[in-house]
Amino acid sequence: MSQVPCYTIINSPDLEVPNEMQLKQDLEKGDTNQKIETLKKVIKLLLNGERYPGLIMTIIRFVLPVQNHTIKKLLLIFWEIVPKTSSDGKLLQEMILVCDAYRKDLQHPNEFLRGSTLRFLCKLKEPELLEPLMPAIRACLDHRHSYVRRNAVLAIFTIYKNFDWLVPDGPELIANFLDTQQDMSCKRNAFLMLLHADQERALNYLASCIDQVNSFGDILQLVIVELIYKVCHANPAERSRFIRCIYNLLNSSSNAVRYESAGTLITLSLAPTAIKAAASCYIELIVKESDNNVKLIVLDRLIAMKENENMEKVMQDLVMDVLRVLAAPDIEVRRKTLALAMDLVYSRNIGEMVLVLKKEVAKTHNVEHEDTGKYRQLLVRTLHTCSIKFPDVAANVIPVLVHFLSDTNELAAADVLIFIREAIQKFPALRALIIEHLIEAFPQIKSSKIHRAAVWILGEYVEGQQILEVIQAIQQALGEIPMVEAEQKRLAGDQTDDQGQKVDGGAGNGSSTTSDSNATNKVTSDGTYATQSAYSLAPVTKKEKRPPLRQYLMDGDFFIGAALSATLTKLALRYSDVQTDPRAQNRLTTQVMLIMSSILHLGKSGFPSKPITNDDVDRIFICLRTLSVRTPEAVSVFRLYCREALGKMLDAQQEEDQRVLKEKQRAAAKVQPDDPVAFAQLSNGRDNQLGENVFESSLNQALAGSKTAQLSDIASPNNKLNKVTQLTGFSDPVYAEAYVNVNQYDIVLDVLIVNQTNDTLQNCTLELATLGDLKLVERPHPVVLAPHDFCNIKANVKVSSTENGIIFGNIVYDTALNTNVVVLNTIHIDIMDYIIPASCTDTEFRQMWQDFEWENKVTVNTTFTDLHEYLRHLLKSTNMKCLTPEKALSGQCGFMAANMYAKSIFGENALANLSIEKPVDDPDSKVTGHIRIRAKSQGMALSLGDKISSSQKQSVQAA
């Protein structure tokens, strides 16, 4: 089927191949319903590669005369796909009878039969069949019904395009037809023919009715836009004649026309008014269109406009209009909109943008929706970027963002703290304001991670009298000290001082129950009394509401206890600088040390659900020792080195962002040093005046498989040779090799088959089957191979997911004596054709790592002796991107851990964590370790693991 034109593809499951005699009998003697079912079966069998030359005459005699509409429809498909020529290429005699039957159908009083027959004639490629029908086709142009007339125009257009000698006066005929028509669909088809067959006539017609274009139907307006686009690209001097028409079509009632007009306008003109009009039109389309897919497509067009330096400056004034798109509920639309607005915003309108974002933040409060949390996160990150890019607005943004710290969505609160950490380091003038808001929000925080990060920031940047405020806030969040005694009292049922604590500090929210004595009387099953002591009860019998930090510790999270100890140590050391009175210094230090020792005591008491870990014990002891001994080295670590480490990390992040930005700018450079200089006075008026040719770029993408790949690369011999797979041996009677061309969701196998024998091979058939998420679209046709002859057979395979697929099969052929089979080598479809490097934040990586359930652990087995070389080899062989910064990987310490991330073209995520080592003192030792791969689907995780294992084997064999 790949060698002949094919218009209709009907998917069918594996059919049983019936007897030809049975089919003939059903077609001859069956009733109408049986004929319909048999005809459907014959069509499916023909599409699957079967051949029934004997059925043609049976169908002409017994089925063609039937006037049933369903049979008429099925016959159109049958005559479209059935072979109409004999083996020598001549038309079959039976087709003359078919031609006569269709001539009668073209004169049938039923307009549906006439129209569908005309549509069928568009698909015929045999001029001998079409020639006798031409008078009847012409007559259909004057039919009373528009369905017949518009299909007659299409039939004449197709025939003129393929065999212009059958209708030499086609353009003139259609031009006269266009002048007399009122129906929009007929006018559209006629204009479309003139556009492709005779542009001059099409332009004359457009010029005659250019003022009425706005009143035309949308189908005709779309063709007019296409004509203007093509004419202006071919001859830029015509732009002034038609650009006003394009401007008018931006106000069309049809969204499709407005979209195409805006796209055409910016390729024809780079004037600021044109860019502004087109961008405004796109924004209106996004706001008014309800379909999310349309919103995303149009947003991509706006982003593409922004990439053009000439357009970006004009679009900067439209930031507030772009932000109107945030009204859409879809998270992906909002994400792209915020990214676009962030790229376009500048100092004049940043204030207005921040106000809009503040309103959006307010809207997300008390709204329960599955994407609300993600949207809050997006808003936080956008406001973060605004503040870092334009420091003047940071003071307005910080109070809004601090409210997020009490949010139940931990990710949004974490993003707020990341912003606060960067802002407090970069903007010293805002430190007092940030600390003040952070202390206010501290009691409302609901997550252990957020409390831990907030405690670190407070300990690092609080100065002066605010130190006492922070310690008081921490004490209120911890509750009564010492904690073990307080918990014993609580269990014993005594009235604790929590209520008093609440009155004094305003943060103690523990509740207590009172009882008259430590023991209570209980009645047993036999009616006797038993005494039960509070000390004999398990600690979990009462679920008390405790202050937040105390609750974390009781739940066994002592890591926050260690972080709290480090913060309190920093505060005590800093307080000694601002407070000269030794008694006040000692009082604060002992207070702090009491809290730390109380945390240690609680961790070992058995009250918490999990005991304190040794690491946390060691860290708290170091803090206690530092406060008691105060050696200069330990003090400098707490006072200086922590903040220096943060500064270095933020600088490294900034350098990485600058590097990525530079790479983007370098990639966008279009003018090379050795490019010729274009002089406007000497040019012919066509060069560099228009934007890219959209039709050519879309054709390039269709053929090359991606926007970045060039046709020259795809067509280069080296590229093809790299993808050739040998299927049989050189000594086999039939030699076969396949060129595997992967084009996104399709795989095309171009199989070369060579007959190496002195015999003629009859019915030489390539039989293929697949494993994995691959599906063979059609069965290749049998061929006849002369001695030492060769042929090419093409087969199409559909791909539905990122998984290693296998194509296998054999070649079957008949000789004069018997039937032979040659088994083919398997073709492995490489997963790398569908995987592209991608990037994500550390938080997103951790979240996905937590969510994905499929993990594949691959042990490192390689000859590489250098950790960095092995990482580069792994990135190259898996198409993944290393998310760990270069600075974190630099140096030789004998150990390396790195995170990697990639995405498939089907939208699947793949995560990998590399953990490798080698002895530093033995330079010749090999790299050891393992790689953990996580993905949402099992196939992705296994396929990526197989790819890593095979690349390791290749490197070992090469060594």
PDB file of C-alpha atoms in Angstrom, residues 782-947:
ATOM      1  CA  PRO A 782       3.999  -9.354  -1.693  1.00  0.00           C
ATOM      2  CA  VAL A 783       6.442  -8.652  -4.534  1.00  0.00           C
ATOM      3  CA  VAL A 784       8.064 -10.692  -7.332  1.00  0.00           C
ATOM      4  CA  LEU A 785      11.871 -10.555  -7.433  1.00  0.00           C
ATOM      5  CA  ALA A 786      13.795 -11.469 -10.580  1.00  0.00           C
ATOM      6  CA  PRO A 787      17.224 -13.165 -10.198  1.00  0.00           C
ATOM      7  CA  HIS A 788      19.656 -10.766  -8.453  1.00  0.00           C
ATOM      8  CA  ASP A 789      16.943  -8.086  -8.391  1.00  0.00           C
ATOM      9  CA  PHE A 790      16.139  -5.852  -5.416  1.00  0.00           C
ATOM     10  CA  CYS A 791      13.256  -3.766  -4.158  1.00  0.00           C
ATOM     11  CA  ASN A 792      12.341  -1.426  -1.295  1.00  0.00           C
ATOM     12  CA  ILE A 793       9.368  -2.124   0.951  1.00  0.00           C
ATOM     13  CA  LYS A 794       8.076   0.440   3.437  1.00  0.00           C
ATOM     14  CA  ALA A 795       6.238  -0.332   6.665  1.00  0.00           C
ATOM     15  CA  ASN A 796       4.742   2.131   9.170  1.00  0.00           C
ATOM     16  CA  VAL A 797       4.680   1.530  12.941  1.00  0.00           C
ATOM     17  CA  LYS A 798       2.746   3.658  15.461  1.00  0.00           C
ATOM     18  CA  VAL A 799       4.274   4.422  18.875  1.00  0.00           C
ATOM     19  CA  SER A 800       2.095   5.181  21.907  1.00  0.00           C
ATOM     20  CA  SER A 801       4.509   5.420  24.884  1.00  0.00           C
ATOM     21  CA  THR A 802       8.159   5.679  25.889  1.00  0.00           C
ATOM     22  CA  GLU A 803       9.071   2.054  26.137  1.00  0.00           C
ATOM     23  CA  ASN A 804      11.693  -0.108  24.487  1.00  0.00           C
ATOM     24  CA  GLY A 805       9.971  -1.773  21.534  1.00  0.00           C
ATOM     25  CA  ILE A 806      11.075  -4.684  19.373  1.00  0.00           C
ATOM     26  CA  ILE A 807      10.136  -5.337  15.746  1.00  0.00           C
ATOM     27  CA  PHE A 808      10.743  -8.868  14.509  1.00  0.00           C
ATOM     28  CA  GLY A 809       9.584 -11.036  11.604  1.00  0.00           C
ATOM     29  CA  ASN A 810      10.646 -13.013   8.548  1.00  0.00           C
ATOM     30  CA  ILE A 811      10.679 -13.005   4.754  1.00  0.00           C
ATOM     31  CA  VAL A 812       8.560 -15.684   3.072  1.00  0.00           C
ATOM     32  CA  TYR A 813       8.963 -16.448  -0.648  1.00  0.00           C
ATOM     33  CA  ASP A 814       8.001 -19.140  -3.160  1.00  0.00           C
ATOM     34  CA  THR A 815      10.343 -20.762  -5.640  1.00  0.00           C
ATOM     35  CA  ALA A 816       9.516 -23.299  -8.356  1.00  0.00           C
ATOM     36  CA  LEU A 817       9.950 -26.144  -5.837  1.00  0.00           C
ATOM     37  CA  ASN A 818       8.785 -24.989  -2.406  1.00  0.00           C
ATOM     38  CA  THR A 819       8.083 -22.162   0.075  1.00  0.00           C
ATOM     39  CA  ASN A 820      11.043 -20.784   2.056  1.00  0.00           C
ATOM     40  CA  VAL A 821      11.358 -18.644   5.163  1.00  0.00           C
ATOM     41  CA  VAL A 822      14.262 -16.379   6.193  1.00  0.00           C
ATOM     42  CA  VAL A 823      14.092 -15.231   9.824  1.00  0.00           C
ATOM     43  CA  LEU A 824      15.045 -11.589  10.318  1.00  0.00           C
ATOM     44  CA  ASN A 825      17.230 -10.065  13.001  1.00  0.00           C
ATOM     45  CA  THR A 826      15.203  -8.091  15.573  1.00  0.00           C
ATOM     46  CA  ILE A 827      15.045  -4.295  15.346  1.00  0.00           C
ATOM     47  CA  HIS A 828      15.262  -2.578  18.740  1.00  0.00           C
ATOM     48  CA  ILE A 829      13.530   0.806  18.873  1.00  0.00           C
ATOM     49  CA  ASP A 830      15.731   3.114  20.908  1.00  0.00           C
ATOM     50  CA  ILE A 831      14.017   4.909  23.796  1.00  0.00           C
ATOM     51  CA  MET A 832      16.445   7.823  23.267  1.00  0.00           C
ATOM     52  CA  ASP A 833      14.488   8.932  20.201  1.00  0.00           C
ATOM     53  CA  TYR A 834      11.635   9.985  22.505  1.00  0.00           C
ATOM     54  CA  ILE A 835      13.553  11.416  25.482  1.00  0.00           C
ATOM     55  CA  ILE A 836      14.658  15.041  25.638  1.00  0.00           C
ATOM     56  CA  PRO A 837      16.638  16.776  28.432  1.00  0.00           C
ATOM     57  CA  ALA A 838      14.529  18.960  30.733  1.00  0.00           C
ATOM     58  CA  SER A 839      14.971  20.927  33.932  1.00  0.00           C
ATOM     59  CA  CYS A 840      12.951  21.370  37.127  1.00  0.00           C
ATOM     60  CA  THR A 841      13.508  22.866  40.566  1.00  0.00           C
ATOM     61  CA  ASP A 842      14.886  20.847  43.483  1.00  0.00           C
ATOM     62  CA  THR A 843      11.498  20.993  45.216  1.00  0.00           C
ATOM     63  CA  GLU A 844       9.677  19.649  42.132  1.00  0.00           C
ATOM     64  CA  PHE A 845      12.314  16.919  41.783  1.00  0.00           C
ATOM     65  CA  ARG A 846      11.844  15.819  45.395  1.00  0.00           C
ATOM     66  CA  GLN A 847       8.066  15.892  45.058  1.00  0.00           C
ATOM     67  CA  MET A 848       8.134  13.763  41.913  1.00  0.00           C
ATOM     68  CA  TRP A 849      10.672  11.401  43.514  1.00  0.00           C
ATOM     69  CA  GLN A 850       8.239  10.958  46.382  1.00  0.00           C
ATOM     70  CA  ASP A 851       5.177  10.498  44.135  1.00  0.00           C
ATOM     71  CA  PHE A 852       6.591   8.101  41.511  1.00  0.00           C
ATOM     72  CA  GLU A 853       6.113   4.486  42.511  1.00  0.00           C
ATOM     73  CA  TRP A 854       8.288   2.651  39.976  1.00  0.00           C
ATOM     74  CA  GLU A 855      11.978   2.450  40.800  1.00  0.00           C
ATOM     75  CA  ASN A 856      14.759   0.650  38.948  1.00  0.00           C
ATOM     76  CA  LYS A 857      18.187   0.336  40.586  1.00  0.00           C
ATOM     77  CA  VAL A 858      21.118  -0.200  38.188  1.00  0.00           C
ATOM     78  CA  THR A 859      24.542  -1.161  39.512  1.00  0.00           C
ATOM     79  CA  VAL A 860      27.476   0.697  37.970  1.00  0.00           C
ATOM     80  CA  ASN A 861      29.725  -1.679  35.993  1.00  0.00           C
ATOM     81  CA  THR A 862      32.228   0.283  33.941  1.00  0.00           C
ATOM     82  CA  THR A 863      35.872   0.707  33.007  1.00  0.00           C
ATOM     83  CA  PHE A 864      35.812   4.450  33.708  1.00  0.00           C
ATOM     84  CA  THR A 865      38.272   5.560  36.375  1.00  0.00           C
ATOM     85  CA  ASP A 866      37.110   9.183  36.627  1.00  0.00           C
ATOM     86  CA  LEU A 867      33.820  10.142  38.276  1.00  0.00           C
ATOM     87  CA  HIS A 868      33.214  13.190  36.066  1.00  0.00           C
ATOM     88  CA  GLU A 869      33.913  11.254  32.866  1.00  0.00           C
ATOM     89  CA  TYR A 870      31.406   8.602  33.881  1.00  0.00           C
ATOM     90  CA  LEU A 871      28.764  11.279  34.578  1.00  0.00           C
ATOM     91  CA  ARG A 872      29.348  12.857  31.128  1.00  0.00           C
ATOM     92  CA  HIS A 873      29.100   9.420  29.480  1.00  0.00           C
ATOM     93  CA  LEU A 874      25.834   8.729  31.330  1.00  0.00           C
ATOM     94  CA  LEU A 875      24.287  12.079  30.351  1.00  0.00           C
ATOM     95  CA  LYS A 876      25.245  11.529  26.707  1.00  0.00           C
ATOM     96  CA  SER A 877      23.874   7.994  26.546  1.00  0.00           C
ATOM     97  CA  THR A 878      20.573   8.744  28.332  1.00  0.00           C
ATOM     98  CA  ASN A 879      19.726  12.237  26.974  1.00  0.00           C
ATOM     99  CA  MET A 880      19.157  13.405  30.559  1.00  0.00           C
ATOM    100  CA  LYS A 881      20.103  16.751  32.079  1.00  0.00           C
ATOM    101  CA  CYS A 882      22.158  17.017  35.263  1.00  0.00           C
ATOM    102  CA  LEU A 883      20.301  19.223  37.764  1.00  0.00           C
ATOM    103  CA  THR A 884      23.165  19.333  40.281  1.00  0.00           C
ATOM    104  CA  PRO A 885      25.181  22.555  39.725  1.00  0.00           C
ATOM    105  CA  GLU A 886      28.680  22.296  38.264  1.00  0.00           C
ATOM    106  CA  LYS A 887      30.195  23.857  41.395  1.00  0.00           C
ATOM    107  CA  ALA A 888      28.696  21.169  43.603  1.00  0.00           C
ATOM    108  CA  LEU A 889      30.299  18.499  41.423  1.00  0.00           C
ATOM    109  CA  SER A 890      33.720  20.106  41.061  1.00  0.00           C
ATOM    110  CA  GLY A 891      36.787  18.747  42.801  1.00  0.00           C
ATOM    111  CA  GLN A 892      37.916  15.206  43.588  1.00  0.00           C
ATOM    112  CA  CYS A 893      36.730  13.726  46.873  1.00  0.00           C
ATOM    113  CA  GLY A 894      36.245  10.111  45.840  1.00  0.00           C
ATOM    114  CA  PHE A 895      32.431  10.396  45.951  1.00  0.00           C
ATOM    115  CA  MET A 896      29.787  11.934  43.687  1.00  0.00           C
ATOM    116  CA  ALA A 897      25.990  12.277  43.950  1.00  0.00           C
ATOM    117  CA  ALA A 898      23.969  13.945  41.195  1.00  0.00           C
ATOM    118  CA  ASN A 899      20.312  14.282  40.188  1.00  0.00           C
ATOM    119  CA  MET A 900      19.256  13.915  36.551  1.00  0.00           C
ATOM    120  CA  TYR A 901      15.957  14.660  34.821  1.00  0.00           C
ATOM    121  CA  ALA A 902      14.418  14.172  31.380  1.00  0.00           C
ATOM    122  CA  LYS A 903      11.009  14.243  29.728  1.00  0.00           C
ATOM    123  CA  SER A 904       9.542  12.170  26.921  1.00  0.00           C
ATOM    124  CA  ILE A 905       7.641  13.592  23.942  1.00  0.00           C
ATOM    125  CA  PHE A 906       4.568  11.890  25.436  1.00  0.00           C
ATOM    126  CA  GLY A 907       4.861  14.067  28.576  1.00  0.00           C
ATOM    127  CA  GLU A 908       6.287  11.366  30.873  1.00  0.00           C
ATOM    128  CA  ASN A 909       8.889  12.346  33.486  1.00  0.00           C
ATOM    129  CA  ALA A 910      12.059  10.355  34.209  1.00  0.00           C
ATOM    130  CA  LEU A 911      14.179  10.986  37.311  1.00  0.00           C
ATOM    131  CA  ALA A 912      17.565   9.492  38.124  1.00  0.00           C
ATOM    132  CA  ASN A 913      19.886   9.732  41.103  1.00  0.00           C
ATOM    133  CA  LEU A 914      23.557   8.858  40.574  1.00  0.00           C
ATOM    134  CA  SER A 915      25.620   7.763  43.577  1.00  0.00           C
ATOM    135  CA  ILE A 916      29.188   6.676  42.688  1.00  0.00           C
ATOM    136  CA  GLU A 917      32.581   6.477  44.370  1.00  0.00           C
ATOM    137  CA  LYS A 918      36.198   5.393  43.953  1.00  0.00           C
ATOM    138  CA  PRO A 919      39.202   5.319  46.306  1.00  0.00           C
ATOM    139  CA  VAL A 920      41.083   8.637  46.137  1.00  0.00           C
ATOM    140  CA  ASP A 921      44.445   6.974  46.805  1.00  0.00           C
ATOM    141  CA  ASP A 922      44.132   4.471  43.913  1.00  0.00           C
ATOM    142  CA  PRO A 923      43.958   6.350  40.576  1.00  0.00           C
ATOM    143  CA  ASP A 924      43.538   3.129  38.533  1.00  0.00           C
ATOM    144  CA  SER A 925      40.531   1.787  40.424  1.00  0.00           C
ATOM    145  CA  LYS A 926      37.193   1.680  38.582  1.00  0.00           C
ATOM    146  CA  VAL A 927      34.113   3.705  39.421  1.00  0.00           C
ATOM    147  CA  THR A 928      31.549   1.819  41.535  1.00  0.00           C
ATOM    148  CA  GLY A 929      28.096   2.651  42.854  1.00  0.00           C
ATOM    149  CA  HIS A 930      24.543   2.606  41.581  1.00  0.00           C
ATOM    150  CA  ILE A 931      21.920   4.627  39.693  1.00  0.00           C
ATOM    151  CA  ARG A 932      18.326   4.793  40.913  1.00  0.00           C
ATOM    152  CA  ILE A 933      15.702   5.581  38.270  1.00  0.00           C
ATOM    153  CA  ARG A 934      12.158   6.604  39.116  1.00  0.00           C
ATOM    154  CA  ALA A 935       9.215   7.075  36.758  1.00  0.00           C
ATOM    155  CA  LYS A 936       5.438   7.060  36.881  1.00  0.00           C
ATOM    156  CA  SER A 937       5.175   4.068  34.520  1.00  0.00           C
ATOM    157  CA  GLN A 938       6.966   0.762  34.837  1.00  0.00           C
ATOM    158  CA  GLY A 939       7.930   0.724  31.153  1.00  0.00           C
ATOM    159  CA  MET A 940       9.769   4.052  31.364  1.00  0.00           C
ATOM    160  CA  ALA A 941      11.791   2.988  34.444  1.00  0.00           C
ATOM    161  CA  LEU A 942      12.733  -0.408  32.985  1.00  0.00           C
ATOM    162  CA  SER A 943      13.546   0.961  29.505  1.00  0.00           C
ATOM    163  CA  LEU A 944      15.830   3.664  30.894  1.00  0.00           C
ATOM    164  CA  GLY A 945      17.554   1.093  33.108  1.00  0.00           C
ATOM    165  CA  ASP A 946      18.087  -1.205  30.110  1.00  0.00           C
ATOM    166  CA  LYS A 947      19.548   1.715  28.151  1.00  0.00           C
TER     167      LYS A 947
END
